[in-house]
mmCIF file of C-alpha atoms and ligand atoms in Angstrom:
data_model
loop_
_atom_site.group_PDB
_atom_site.id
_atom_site.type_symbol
_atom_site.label_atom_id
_atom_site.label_comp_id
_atom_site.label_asym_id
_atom_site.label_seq_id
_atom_site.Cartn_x
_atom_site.Cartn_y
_atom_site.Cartn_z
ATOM 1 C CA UNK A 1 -36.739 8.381 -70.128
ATOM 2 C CA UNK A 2 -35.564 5.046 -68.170
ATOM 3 C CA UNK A 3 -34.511 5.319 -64.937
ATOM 4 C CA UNK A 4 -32.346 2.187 -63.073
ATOM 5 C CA UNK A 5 -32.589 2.146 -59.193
ATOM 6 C CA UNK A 6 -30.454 -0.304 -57.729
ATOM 7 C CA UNK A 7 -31.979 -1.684 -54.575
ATOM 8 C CA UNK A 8 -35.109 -0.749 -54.879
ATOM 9 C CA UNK A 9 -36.583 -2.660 -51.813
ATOM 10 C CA UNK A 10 -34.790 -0.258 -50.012
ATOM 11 C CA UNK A 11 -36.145 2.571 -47.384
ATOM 12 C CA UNK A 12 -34.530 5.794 -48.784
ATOM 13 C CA UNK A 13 -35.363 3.713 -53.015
ATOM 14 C CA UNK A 14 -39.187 2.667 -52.393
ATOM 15 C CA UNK A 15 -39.846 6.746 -51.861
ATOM 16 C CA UNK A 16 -37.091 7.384 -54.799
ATOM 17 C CA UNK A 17 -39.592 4.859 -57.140
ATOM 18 C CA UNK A 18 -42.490 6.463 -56.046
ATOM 19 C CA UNK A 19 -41.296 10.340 -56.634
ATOM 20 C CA UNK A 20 -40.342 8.555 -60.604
ATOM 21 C CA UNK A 21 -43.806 7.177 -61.361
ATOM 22 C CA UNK A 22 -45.325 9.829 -60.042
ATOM 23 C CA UNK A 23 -43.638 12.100 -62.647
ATOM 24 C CA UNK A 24 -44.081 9.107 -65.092
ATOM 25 C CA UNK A 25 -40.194 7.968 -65.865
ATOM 26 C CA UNK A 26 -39.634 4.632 -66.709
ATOM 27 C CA UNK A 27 -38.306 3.009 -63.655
ATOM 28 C CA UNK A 28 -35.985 -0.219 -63.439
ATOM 29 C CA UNK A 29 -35.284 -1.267 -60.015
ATOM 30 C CA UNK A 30 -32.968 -4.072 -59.351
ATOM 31 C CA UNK A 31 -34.790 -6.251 -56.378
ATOM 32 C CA UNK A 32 -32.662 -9.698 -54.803
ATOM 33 C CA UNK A 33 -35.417 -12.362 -55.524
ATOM 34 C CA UNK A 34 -38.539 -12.670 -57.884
ATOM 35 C CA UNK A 35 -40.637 -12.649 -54.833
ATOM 36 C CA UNK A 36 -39.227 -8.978 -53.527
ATOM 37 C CA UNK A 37 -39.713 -7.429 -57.122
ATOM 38 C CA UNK A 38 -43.256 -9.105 -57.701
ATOM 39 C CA UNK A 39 -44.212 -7.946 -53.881
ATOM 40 C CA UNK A 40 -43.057 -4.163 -55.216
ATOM 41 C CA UNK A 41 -44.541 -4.236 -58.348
ATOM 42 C CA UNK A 42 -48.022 -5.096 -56.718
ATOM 43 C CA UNK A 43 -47.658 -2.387 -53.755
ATOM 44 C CA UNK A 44 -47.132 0.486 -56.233
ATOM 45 C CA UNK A 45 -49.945 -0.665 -58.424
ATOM 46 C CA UNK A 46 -48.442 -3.133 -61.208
ATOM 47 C CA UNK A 47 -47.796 -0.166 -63.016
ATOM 48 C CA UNK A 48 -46.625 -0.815 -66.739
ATOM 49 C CA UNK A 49 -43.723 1.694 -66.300
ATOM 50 C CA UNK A 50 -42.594 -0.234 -63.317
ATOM 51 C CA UNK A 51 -40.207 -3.296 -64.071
ATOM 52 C CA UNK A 52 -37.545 -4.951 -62.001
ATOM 53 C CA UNK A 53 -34.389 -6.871 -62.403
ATOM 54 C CA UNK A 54 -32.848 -9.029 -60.295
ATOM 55 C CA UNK A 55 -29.449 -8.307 -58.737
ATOM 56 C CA UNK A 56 -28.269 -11.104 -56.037
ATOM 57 C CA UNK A 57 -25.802 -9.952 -54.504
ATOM 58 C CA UNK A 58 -23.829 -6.406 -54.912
ATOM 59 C CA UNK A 59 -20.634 -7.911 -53.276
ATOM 60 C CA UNK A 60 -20.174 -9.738 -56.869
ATOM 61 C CA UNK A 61 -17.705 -7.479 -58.951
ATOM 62 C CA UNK A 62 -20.079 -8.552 -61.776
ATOM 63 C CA UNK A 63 -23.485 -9.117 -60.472
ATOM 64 C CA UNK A 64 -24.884 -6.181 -62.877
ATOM 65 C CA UNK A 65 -23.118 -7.410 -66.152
ATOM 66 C CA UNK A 66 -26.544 -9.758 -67.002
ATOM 67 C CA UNK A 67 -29.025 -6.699 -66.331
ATOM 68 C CA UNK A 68 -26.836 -4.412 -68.186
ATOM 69 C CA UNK A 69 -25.919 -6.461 -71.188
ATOM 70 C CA UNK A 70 -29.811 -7.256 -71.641
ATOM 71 C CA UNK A 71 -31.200 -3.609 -70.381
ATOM 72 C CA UNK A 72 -28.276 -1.332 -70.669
ATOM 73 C CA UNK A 73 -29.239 0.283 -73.608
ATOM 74 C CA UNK A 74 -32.437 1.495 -72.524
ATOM 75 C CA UNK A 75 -31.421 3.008 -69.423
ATOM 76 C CA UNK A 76 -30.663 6.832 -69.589
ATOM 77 C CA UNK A 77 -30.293 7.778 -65.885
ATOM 78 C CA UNK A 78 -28.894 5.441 -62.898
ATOM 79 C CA UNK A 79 -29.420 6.325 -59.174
ATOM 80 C CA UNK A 80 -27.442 3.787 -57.292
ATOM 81 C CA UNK A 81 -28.718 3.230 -53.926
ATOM 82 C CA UNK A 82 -28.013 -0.301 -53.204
ATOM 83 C CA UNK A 83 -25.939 -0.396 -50.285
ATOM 84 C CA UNK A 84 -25.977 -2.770 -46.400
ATOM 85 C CA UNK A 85 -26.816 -0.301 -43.989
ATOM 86 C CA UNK A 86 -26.883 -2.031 -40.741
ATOM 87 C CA UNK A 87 -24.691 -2.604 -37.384
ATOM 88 C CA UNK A 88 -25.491 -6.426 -36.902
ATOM 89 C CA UNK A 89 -21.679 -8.014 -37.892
ATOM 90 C CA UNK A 90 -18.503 -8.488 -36.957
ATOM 91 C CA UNK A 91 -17.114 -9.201 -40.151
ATOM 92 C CA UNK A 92 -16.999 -5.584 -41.516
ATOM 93 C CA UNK A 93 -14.850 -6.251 -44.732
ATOM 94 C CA UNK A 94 -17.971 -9.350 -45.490
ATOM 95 C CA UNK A 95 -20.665 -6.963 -44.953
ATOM 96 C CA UNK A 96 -20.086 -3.247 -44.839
ATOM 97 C CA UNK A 97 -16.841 -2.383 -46.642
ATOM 98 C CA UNK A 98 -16.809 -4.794 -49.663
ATOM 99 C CA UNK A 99 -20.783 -5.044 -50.697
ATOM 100 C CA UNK A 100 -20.270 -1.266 -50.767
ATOM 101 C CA UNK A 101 -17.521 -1.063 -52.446
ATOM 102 C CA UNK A 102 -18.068 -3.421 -54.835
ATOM 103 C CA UNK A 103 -21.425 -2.703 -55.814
ATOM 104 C CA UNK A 104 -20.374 0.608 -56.426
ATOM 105 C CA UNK A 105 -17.798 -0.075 -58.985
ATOM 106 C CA UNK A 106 -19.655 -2.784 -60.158
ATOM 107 C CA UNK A 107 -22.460 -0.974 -61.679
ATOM 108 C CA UNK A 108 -19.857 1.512 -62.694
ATOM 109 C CA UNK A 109 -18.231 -0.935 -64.557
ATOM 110 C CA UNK A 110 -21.308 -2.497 -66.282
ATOM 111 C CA UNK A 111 -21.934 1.115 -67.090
ATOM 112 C CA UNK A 112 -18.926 1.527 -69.305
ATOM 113 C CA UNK A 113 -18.970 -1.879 -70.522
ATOM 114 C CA UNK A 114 -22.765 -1.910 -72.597
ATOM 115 C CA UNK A 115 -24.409 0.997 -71.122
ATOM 116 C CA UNK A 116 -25.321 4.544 -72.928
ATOM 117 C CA UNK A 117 -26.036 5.999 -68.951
ATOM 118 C CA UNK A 118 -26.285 10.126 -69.415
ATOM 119 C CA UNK A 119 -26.254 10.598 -65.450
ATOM 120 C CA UNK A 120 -25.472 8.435 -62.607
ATOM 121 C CA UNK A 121 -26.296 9.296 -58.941
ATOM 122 C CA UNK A 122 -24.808 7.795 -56.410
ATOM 123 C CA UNK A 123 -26.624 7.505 -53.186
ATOM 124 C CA UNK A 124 -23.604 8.151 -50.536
ATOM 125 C CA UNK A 125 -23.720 9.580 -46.758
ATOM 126 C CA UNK A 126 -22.568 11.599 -44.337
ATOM 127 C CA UNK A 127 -20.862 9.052 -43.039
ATOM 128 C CA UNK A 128 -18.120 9.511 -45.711
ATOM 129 C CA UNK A 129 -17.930 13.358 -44.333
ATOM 130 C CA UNK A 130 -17.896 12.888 -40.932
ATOM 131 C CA UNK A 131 -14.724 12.174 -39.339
ATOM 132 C CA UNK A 132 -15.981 9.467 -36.494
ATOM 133 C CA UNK A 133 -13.748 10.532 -33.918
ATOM 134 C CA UNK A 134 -15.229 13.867 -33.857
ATOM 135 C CA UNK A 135 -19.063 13.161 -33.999
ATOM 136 C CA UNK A 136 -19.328 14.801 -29.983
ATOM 137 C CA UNK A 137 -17.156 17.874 -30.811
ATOM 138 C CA UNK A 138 -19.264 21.117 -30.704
ATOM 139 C CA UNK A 139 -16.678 23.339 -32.201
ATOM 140 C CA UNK A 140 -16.540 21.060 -35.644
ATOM 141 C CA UNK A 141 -18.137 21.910 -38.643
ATOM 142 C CA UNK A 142 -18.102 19.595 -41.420
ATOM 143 C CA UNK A 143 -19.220 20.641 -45.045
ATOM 144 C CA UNK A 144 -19.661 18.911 -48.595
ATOM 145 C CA UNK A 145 -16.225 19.709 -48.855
ATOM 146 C CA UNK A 146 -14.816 17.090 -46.120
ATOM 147 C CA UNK A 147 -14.099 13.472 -45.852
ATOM 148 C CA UNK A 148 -13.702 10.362 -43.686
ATOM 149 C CA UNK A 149 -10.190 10.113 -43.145
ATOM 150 C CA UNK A 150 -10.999 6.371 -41.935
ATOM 151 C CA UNK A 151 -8.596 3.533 -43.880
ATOM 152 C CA UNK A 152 -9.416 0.194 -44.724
ATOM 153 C CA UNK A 153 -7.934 -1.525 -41.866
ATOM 154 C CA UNK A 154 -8.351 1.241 -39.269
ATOM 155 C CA UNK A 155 -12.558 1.679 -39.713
ATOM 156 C CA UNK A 156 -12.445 -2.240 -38.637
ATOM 157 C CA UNK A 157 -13.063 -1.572 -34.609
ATOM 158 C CA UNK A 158 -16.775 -0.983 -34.794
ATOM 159 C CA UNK A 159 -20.080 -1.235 -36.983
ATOM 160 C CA UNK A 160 -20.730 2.519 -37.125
ATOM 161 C CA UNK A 161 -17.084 3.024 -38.119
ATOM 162 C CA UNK A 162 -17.001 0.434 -40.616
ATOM 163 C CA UNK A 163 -20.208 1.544 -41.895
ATOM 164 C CA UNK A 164 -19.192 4.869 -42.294
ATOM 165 C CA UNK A 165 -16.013 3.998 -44.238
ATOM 166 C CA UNK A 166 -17.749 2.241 -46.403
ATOM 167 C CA UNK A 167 -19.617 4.941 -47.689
ATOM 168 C CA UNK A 168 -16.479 6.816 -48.051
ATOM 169 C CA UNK A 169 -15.010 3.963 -50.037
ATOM 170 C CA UNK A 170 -17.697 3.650 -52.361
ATOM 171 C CA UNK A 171 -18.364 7.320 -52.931
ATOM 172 C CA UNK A 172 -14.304 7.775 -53.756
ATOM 173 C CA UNK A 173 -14.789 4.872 -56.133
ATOM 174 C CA UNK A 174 -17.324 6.498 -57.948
ATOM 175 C CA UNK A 175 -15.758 10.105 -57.957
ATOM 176 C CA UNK A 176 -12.522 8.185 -59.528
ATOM 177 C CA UNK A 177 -14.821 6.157 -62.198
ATOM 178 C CA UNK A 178 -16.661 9.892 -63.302
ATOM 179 C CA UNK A 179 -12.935 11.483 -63.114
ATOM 180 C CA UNK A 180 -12.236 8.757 -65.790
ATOM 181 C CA UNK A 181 -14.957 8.472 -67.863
ATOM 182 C CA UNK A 182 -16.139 11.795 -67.733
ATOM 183 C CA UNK A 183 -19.464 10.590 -67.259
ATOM 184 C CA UNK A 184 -21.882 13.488 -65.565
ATOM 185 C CA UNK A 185 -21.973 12.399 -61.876
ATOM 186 C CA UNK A 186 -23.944 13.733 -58.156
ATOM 187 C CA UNK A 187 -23.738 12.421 -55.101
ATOM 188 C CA UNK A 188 -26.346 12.871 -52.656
ATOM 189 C CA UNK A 189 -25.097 12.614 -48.837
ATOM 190 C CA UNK A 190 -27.724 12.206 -46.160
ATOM 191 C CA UNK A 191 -27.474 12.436 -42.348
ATOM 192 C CA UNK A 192 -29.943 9.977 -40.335
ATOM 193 C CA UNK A 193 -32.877 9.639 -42.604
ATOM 194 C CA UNK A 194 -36.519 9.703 -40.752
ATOM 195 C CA UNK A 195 -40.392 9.259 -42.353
ATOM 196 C CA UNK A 196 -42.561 6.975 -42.984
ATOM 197 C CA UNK A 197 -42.217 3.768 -44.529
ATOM 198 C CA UNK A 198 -44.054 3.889 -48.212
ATOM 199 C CA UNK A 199 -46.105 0.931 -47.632
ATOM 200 C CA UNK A 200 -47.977 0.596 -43.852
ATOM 201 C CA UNK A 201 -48.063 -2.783 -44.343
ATOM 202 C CA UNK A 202 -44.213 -2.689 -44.570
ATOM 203 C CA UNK A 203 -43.740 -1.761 -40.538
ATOM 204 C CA UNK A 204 -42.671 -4.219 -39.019
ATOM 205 C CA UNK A 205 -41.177 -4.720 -35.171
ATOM 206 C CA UNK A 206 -37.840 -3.747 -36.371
ATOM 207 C CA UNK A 207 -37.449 -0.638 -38.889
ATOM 208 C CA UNK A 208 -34.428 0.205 -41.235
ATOM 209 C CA UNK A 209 -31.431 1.200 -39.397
ATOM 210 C CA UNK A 210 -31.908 5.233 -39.153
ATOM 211 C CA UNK A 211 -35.822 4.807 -38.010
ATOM 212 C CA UNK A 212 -34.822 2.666 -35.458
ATOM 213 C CA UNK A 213 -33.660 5.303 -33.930
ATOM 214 C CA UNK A 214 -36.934 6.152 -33.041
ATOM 215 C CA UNK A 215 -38.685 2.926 -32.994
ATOM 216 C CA UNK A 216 -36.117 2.381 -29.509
ATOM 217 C CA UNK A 217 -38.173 5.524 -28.123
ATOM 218 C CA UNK A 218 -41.532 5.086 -29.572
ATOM 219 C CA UNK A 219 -41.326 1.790 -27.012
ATOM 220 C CA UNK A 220 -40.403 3.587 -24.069
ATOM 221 C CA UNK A 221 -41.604 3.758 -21.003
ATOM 222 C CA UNK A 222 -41.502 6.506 -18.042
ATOM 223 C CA UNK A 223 -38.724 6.187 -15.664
ATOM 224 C CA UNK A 224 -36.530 4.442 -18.859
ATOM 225 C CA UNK A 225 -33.160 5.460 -19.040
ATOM 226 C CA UNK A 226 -32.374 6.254 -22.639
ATOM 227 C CA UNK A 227 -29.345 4.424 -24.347
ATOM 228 C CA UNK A 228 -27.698 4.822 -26.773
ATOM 229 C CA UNK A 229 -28.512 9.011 -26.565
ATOM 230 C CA UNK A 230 -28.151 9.871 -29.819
ATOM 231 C CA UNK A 231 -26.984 13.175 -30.825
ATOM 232 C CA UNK A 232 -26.875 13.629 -34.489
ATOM 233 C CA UNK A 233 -28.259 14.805 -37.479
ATOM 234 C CA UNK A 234 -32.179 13.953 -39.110
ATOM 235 C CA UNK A 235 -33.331 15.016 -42.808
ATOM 236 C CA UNK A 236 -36.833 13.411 -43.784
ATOM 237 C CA UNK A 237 -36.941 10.504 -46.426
ATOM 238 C CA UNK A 238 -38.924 12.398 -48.761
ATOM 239 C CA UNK A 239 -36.321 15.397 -49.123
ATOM 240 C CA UNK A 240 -34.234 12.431 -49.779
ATOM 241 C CA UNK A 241 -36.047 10.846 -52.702
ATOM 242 C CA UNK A 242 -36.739 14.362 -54.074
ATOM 243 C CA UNK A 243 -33.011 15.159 -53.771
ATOM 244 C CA UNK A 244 -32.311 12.082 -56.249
ATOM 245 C CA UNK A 245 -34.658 13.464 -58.751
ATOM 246 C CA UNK A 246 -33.320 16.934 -58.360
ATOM 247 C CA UNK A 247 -29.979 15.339 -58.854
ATOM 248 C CA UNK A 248 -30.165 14.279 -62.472
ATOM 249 C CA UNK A 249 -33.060 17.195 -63.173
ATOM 250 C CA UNK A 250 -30.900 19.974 -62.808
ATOM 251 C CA UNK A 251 -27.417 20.594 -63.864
ATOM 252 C CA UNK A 252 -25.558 19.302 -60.689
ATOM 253 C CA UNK A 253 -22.636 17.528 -62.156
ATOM 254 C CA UNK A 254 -20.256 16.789 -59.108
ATOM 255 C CA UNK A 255 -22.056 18.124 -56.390
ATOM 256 C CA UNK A 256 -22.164 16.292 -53.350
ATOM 257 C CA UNK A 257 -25.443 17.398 -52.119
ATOM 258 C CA UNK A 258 -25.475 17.507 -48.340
ATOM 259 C CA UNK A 259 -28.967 16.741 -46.779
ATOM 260 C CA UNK A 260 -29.852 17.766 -43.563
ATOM 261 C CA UNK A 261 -32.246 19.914 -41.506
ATOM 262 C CA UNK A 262 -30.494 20.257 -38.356
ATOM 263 C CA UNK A 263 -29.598 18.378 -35.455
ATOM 264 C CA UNK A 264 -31.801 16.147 -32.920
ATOM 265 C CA UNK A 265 -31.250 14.512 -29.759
ATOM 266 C CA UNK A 266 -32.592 11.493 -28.111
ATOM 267 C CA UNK A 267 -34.357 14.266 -25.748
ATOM 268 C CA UNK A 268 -35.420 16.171 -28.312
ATOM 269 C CA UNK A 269 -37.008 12.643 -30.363
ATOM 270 C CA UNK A 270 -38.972 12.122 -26.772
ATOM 271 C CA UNK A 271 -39.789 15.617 -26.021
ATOM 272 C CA UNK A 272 -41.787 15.445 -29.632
ATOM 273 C CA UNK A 273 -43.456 12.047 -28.668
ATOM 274 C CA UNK A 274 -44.545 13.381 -25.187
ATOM 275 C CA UNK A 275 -46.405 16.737 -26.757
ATOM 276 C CA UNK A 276 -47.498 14.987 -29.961
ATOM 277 C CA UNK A 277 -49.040 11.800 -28.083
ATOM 278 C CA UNK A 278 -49.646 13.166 -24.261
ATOM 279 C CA UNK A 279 -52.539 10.081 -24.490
ATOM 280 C CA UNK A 280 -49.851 7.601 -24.799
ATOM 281 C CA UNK A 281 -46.806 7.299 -22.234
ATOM 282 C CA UNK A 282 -43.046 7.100 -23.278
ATOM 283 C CA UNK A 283 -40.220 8.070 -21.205
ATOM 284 C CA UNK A 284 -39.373 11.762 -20.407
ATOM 285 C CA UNK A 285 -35.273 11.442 -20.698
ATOM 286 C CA UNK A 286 -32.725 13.394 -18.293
ATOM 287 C CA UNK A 287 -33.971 16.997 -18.896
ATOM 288 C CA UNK A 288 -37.638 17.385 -20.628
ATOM 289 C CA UNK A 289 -38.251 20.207 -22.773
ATOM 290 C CA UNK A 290 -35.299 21.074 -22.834
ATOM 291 C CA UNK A 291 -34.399 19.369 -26.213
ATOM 292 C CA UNK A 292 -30.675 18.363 -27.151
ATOM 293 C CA UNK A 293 -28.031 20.009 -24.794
ATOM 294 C CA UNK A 294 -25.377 17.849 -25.654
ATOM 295 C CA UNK A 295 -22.383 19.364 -28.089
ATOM 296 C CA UNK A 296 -22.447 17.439 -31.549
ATOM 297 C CA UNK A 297 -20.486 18.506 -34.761
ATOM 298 C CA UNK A 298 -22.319 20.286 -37.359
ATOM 299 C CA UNK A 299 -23.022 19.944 -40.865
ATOM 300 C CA UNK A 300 -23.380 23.116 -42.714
ATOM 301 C CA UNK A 301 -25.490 22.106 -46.016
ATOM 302 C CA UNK A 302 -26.193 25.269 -47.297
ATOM 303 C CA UNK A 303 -24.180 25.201 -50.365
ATOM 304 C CA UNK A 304 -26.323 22.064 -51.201
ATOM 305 C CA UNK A 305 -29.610 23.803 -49.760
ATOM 306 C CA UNK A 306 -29.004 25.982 -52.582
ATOM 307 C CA UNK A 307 -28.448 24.012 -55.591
ATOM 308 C CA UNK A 308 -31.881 21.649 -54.546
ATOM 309 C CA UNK A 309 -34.074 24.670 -53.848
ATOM 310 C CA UNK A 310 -36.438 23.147 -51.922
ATOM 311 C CA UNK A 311 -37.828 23.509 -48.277
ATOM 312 C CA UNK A 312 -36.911 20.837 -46.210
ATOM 313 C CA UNK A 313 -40.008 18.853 -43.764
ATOM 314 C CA UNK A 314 -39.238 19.950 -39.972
ATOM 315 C CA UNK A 315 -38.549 16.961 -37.301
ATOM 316 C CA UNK A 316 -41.479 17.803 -35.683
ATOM 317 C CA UNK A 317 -43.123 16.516 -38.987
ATOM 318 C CA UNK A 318 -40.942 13.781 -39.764
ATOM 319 C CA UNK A 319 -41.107 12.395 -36.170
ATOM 320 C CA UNK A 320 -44.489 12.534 -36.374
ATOM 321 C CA UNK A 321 -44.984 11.021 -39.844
ATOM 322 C CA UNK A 322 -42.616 8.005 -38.612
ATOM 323 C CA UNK A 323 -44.052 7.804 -35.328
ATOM 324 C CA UNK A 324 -48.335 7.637 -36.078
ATOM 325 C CA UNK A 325 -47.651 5.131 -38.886
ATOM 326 C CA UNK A 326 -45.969 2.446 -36.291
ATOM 327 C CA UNK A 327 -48.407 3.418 -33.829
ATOM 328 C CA UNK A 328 -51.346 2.848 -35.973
ATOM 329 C CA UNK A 329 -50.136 -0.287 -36.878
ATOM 330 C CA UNK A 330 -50.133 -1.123 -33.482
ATOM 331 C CA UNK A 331 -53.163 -0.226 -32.251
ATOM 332 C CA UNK A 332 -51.559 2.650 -30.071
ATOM 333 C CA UNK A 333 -53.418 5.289 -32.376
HETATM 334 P P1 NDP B 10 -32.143 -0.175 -46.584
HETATM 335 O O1 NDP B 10 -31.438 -1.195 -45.768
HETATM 336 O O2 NDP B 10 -33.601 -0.004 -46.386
HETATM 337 O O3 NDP B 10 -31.871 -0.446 -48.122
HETATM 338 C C1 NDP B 10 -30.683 -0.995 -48.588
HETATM 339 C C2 NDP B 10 -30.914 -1.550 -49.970
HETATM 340 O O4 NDP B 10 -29.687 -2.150 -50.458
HETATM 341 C C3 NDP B 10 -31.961 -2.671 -49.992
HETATM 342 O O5 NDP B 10 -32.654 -2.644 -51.205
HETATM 343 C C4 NDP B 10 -31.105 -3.934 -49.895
HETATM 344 O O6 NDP B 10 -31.744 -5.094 -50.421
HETATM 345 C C5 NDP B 10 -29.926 -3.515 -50.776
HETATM 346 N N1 NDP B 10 -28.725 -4.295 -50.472
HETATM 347 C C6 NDP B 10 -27.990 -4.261 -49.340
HETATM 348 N N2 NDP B 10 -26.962 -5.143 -49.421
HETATM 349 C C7 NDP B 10 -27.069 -5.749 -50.624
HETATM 350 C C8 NDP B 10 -26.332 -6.765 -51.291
HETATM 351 N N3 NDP B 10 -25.252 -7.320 -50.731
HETATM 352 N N4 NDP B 10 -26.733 -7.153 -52.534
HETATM 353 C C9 NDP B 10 -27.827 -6.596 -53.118
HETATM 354 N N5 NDP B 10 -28.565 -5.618 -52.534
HETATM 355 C C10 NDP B 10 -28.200 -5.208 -51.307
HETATM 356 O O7 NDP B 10 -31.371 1.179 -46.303
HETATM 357 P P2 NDP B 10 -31.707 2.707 -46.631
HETATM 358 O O8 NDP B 10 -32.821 2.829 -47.563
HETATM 359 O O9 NDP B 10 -31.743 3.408 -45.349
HETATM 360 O O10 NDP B 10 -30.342 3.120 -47.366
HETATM 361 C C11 NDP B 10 -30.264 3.241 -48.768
HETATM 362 C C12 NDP B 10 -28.976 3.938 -49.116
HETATM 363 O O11 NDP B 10 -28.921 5.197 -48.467
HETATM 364 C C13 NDP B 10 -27.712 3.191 -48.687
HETATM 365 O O12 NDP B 10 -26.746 3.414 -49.682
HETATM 366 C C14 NDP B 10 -27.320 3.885 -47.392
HETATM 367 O O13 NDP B 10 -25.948 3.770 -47.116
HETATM 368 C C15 NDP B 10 -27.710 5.323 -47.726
HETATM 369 N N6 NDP B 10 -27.945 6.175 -46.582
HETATM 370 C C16 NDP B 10 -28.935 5.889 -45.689
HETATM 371 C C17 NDP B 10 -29.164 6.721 -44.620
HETATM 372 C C18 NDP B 10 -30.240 6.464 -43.619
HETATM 373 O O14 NDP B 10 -30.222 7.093 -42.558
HETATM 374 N N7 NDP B 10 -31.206 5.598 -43.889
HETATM 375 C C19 NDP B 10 -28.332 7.925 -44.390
HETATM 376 C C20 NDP B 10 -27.336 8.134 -45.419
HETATM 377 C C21 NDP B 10 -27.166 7.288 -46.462
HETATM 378 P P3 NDP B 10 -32.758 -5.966 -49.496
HETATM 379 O O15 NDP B 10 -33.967 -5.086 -49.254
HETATM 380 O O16 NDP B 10 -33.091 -7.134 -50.313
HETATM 381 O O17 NDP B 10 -32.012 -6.280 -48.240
#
């Protein structure tokens, strides 16, 4: 069985790729160069189930029409996770809301137009549950049922707000396309995604948007005073590449499967580091020990607990997963 992951480079898609060989699928990723797909193809082992495509530039309406009309036939399963997550631009429409958008129907489209696709998973967020406005009230609870009630023009004030109506653009695009089409459709909806990159050598001085998170803290010091102090939501990387393969394994036709394993604080992040490493020094924040004080709305996943049926890895683990692999690569461990 063939399996097509769009943006395969990716964080969240390089554990996705692994979790497929290792249960020997066929696996088609779609990389931006040559150099990124040979560079992939060599890390995991030159496999000969292992093959990649290249896809420019998602914000092209038809940047998947060459892979499809050559590949399309072959592929049976498509787990889209190509997607800019990142808070560097001003121009939201250039680089959030129309890449994501875009490259959401675009597959779609190249889908219906030479592909015989039995499943297709799209890899959407939180951040097209969440209303924005309401990430610091305790009393909220959001669940798969909810969305963004962001608009095009309104999300345009700041990154995270663009970024997170972009995910609710794309996901309603591909809801509409599977209402359509019929075709069998999951989404799968992190919160802030933690863990390791898949490749050490791959750590670099600045990590994909979510681990950054904790790369801010890992380079701490005592007496730092800790901005911005998050208060959010973590699920570990590998619950998220299993959740993509549980997606299109089981009979989950339009779920929207909610990951998360509970809520973290900046406090909490450094109370970890300080027990975990007590040899190395990072700052202590406001209160220590104390973990996250702060109200923060919730996200209550259980529905979607259910239907993957799997235990999720704690933050202790995931923080400290994340958090040995930069320091060994620094020489801190
Ligand atoms: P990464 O930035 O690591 O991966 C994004 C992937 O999308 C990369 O392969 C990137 O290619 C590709 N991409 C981005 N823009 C374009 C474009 N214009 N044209 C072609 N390819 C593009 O992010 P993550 O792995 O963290 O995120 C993957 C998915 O998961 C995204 O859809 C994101 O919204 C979603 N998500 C992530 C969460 C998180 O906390 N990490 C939480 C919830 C959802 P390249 O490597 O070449 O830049």
């Amino acid at each position: 069985m063939a399996v097509l992951v769009t943006g395969a480079t990716g964080f969240i898609a390089q554990w996705v790729v692994d979790y497929l060989l290792k249960e020997n699928y066929q696996v088609i990723g779609t990389v931006r160069s040559q150099e990124k797909g040979d560079k992939l193809h060599k890390q995991f082992g030159s496999p000969s189930n292992l093959s990649f495509e290249i896809v420019k530039d998602i914000s092209e309406t038809e940047a998947f029409e060459p892979l499809f009309e050559k590949r399309g036939k072959e592929i049976d399963i498509v787990l889209h996770t190509a997607s800019p997550f990142h808070f560097n631009t001003k121009d939201y429409e250039k680089d959030l809301l129309i890449p994501a958008l875009n490259g959401t129907r675009g597959v779609l489209n190249a889908i219906k137009k030479y592909g015989d696709v039995k499943k297709v998973v799209v890899t959407s967020s939180y951040a097209s549950i969440v209303d924005v406005s309401k990430f610091a009230d305790g009393s909220c609870v959001f669940t798969e049922k909810d969305w963004n009630p962001a608009t095009w023009e309104g999300c345009q004030t700041d990154p995270m707000s663009a970024y997170c109506a972009s995910k609710k653009f794309a996901e309603e695009a591909a809801w509409e396309f599977a209402k359509e089409t019929g075709v069998s459709m999951t989404t799968v909806n992190p919160v802030f995604v933690f863990g390791p990159q898949k490749f050490d050598e791959d750590v670099k001085a600045q990590l994909n948007t979510s681990n950054e998170i904790l790369n801010g803290l890992i380079h701490s010091k005592p007496g730092d005073k800790i901005e911005p102090d998050y208060h959010a939501a973590f699920v570990d990387v590998r619950d998220v590449a299993k959740a993509h393969l549980v997606a299109f394994q089981k009979e989950t036709n339009g779920e929207r499967l909610g990951l998360s394993n509970g809520g973290f604080g900046s406090q909490t992040i450094l109370d970890i580091l300080n027990e975990k490493f007590p040899q190395l020094e990072f700052a202590k924040g406001p209160e220590p020990g104390k973990g996250d004080t702060k109200p923060a709305a919730k996200f209550d996943n259980s529905h979607s607990n259910k239907v993957l049926g799997f235990p999720l890895i704690s933050l202790e683990q995931s923080v400290y997963d994340t958090v040995a692999q930069v320091l060994k690569k620094e020489g801190r461990l």
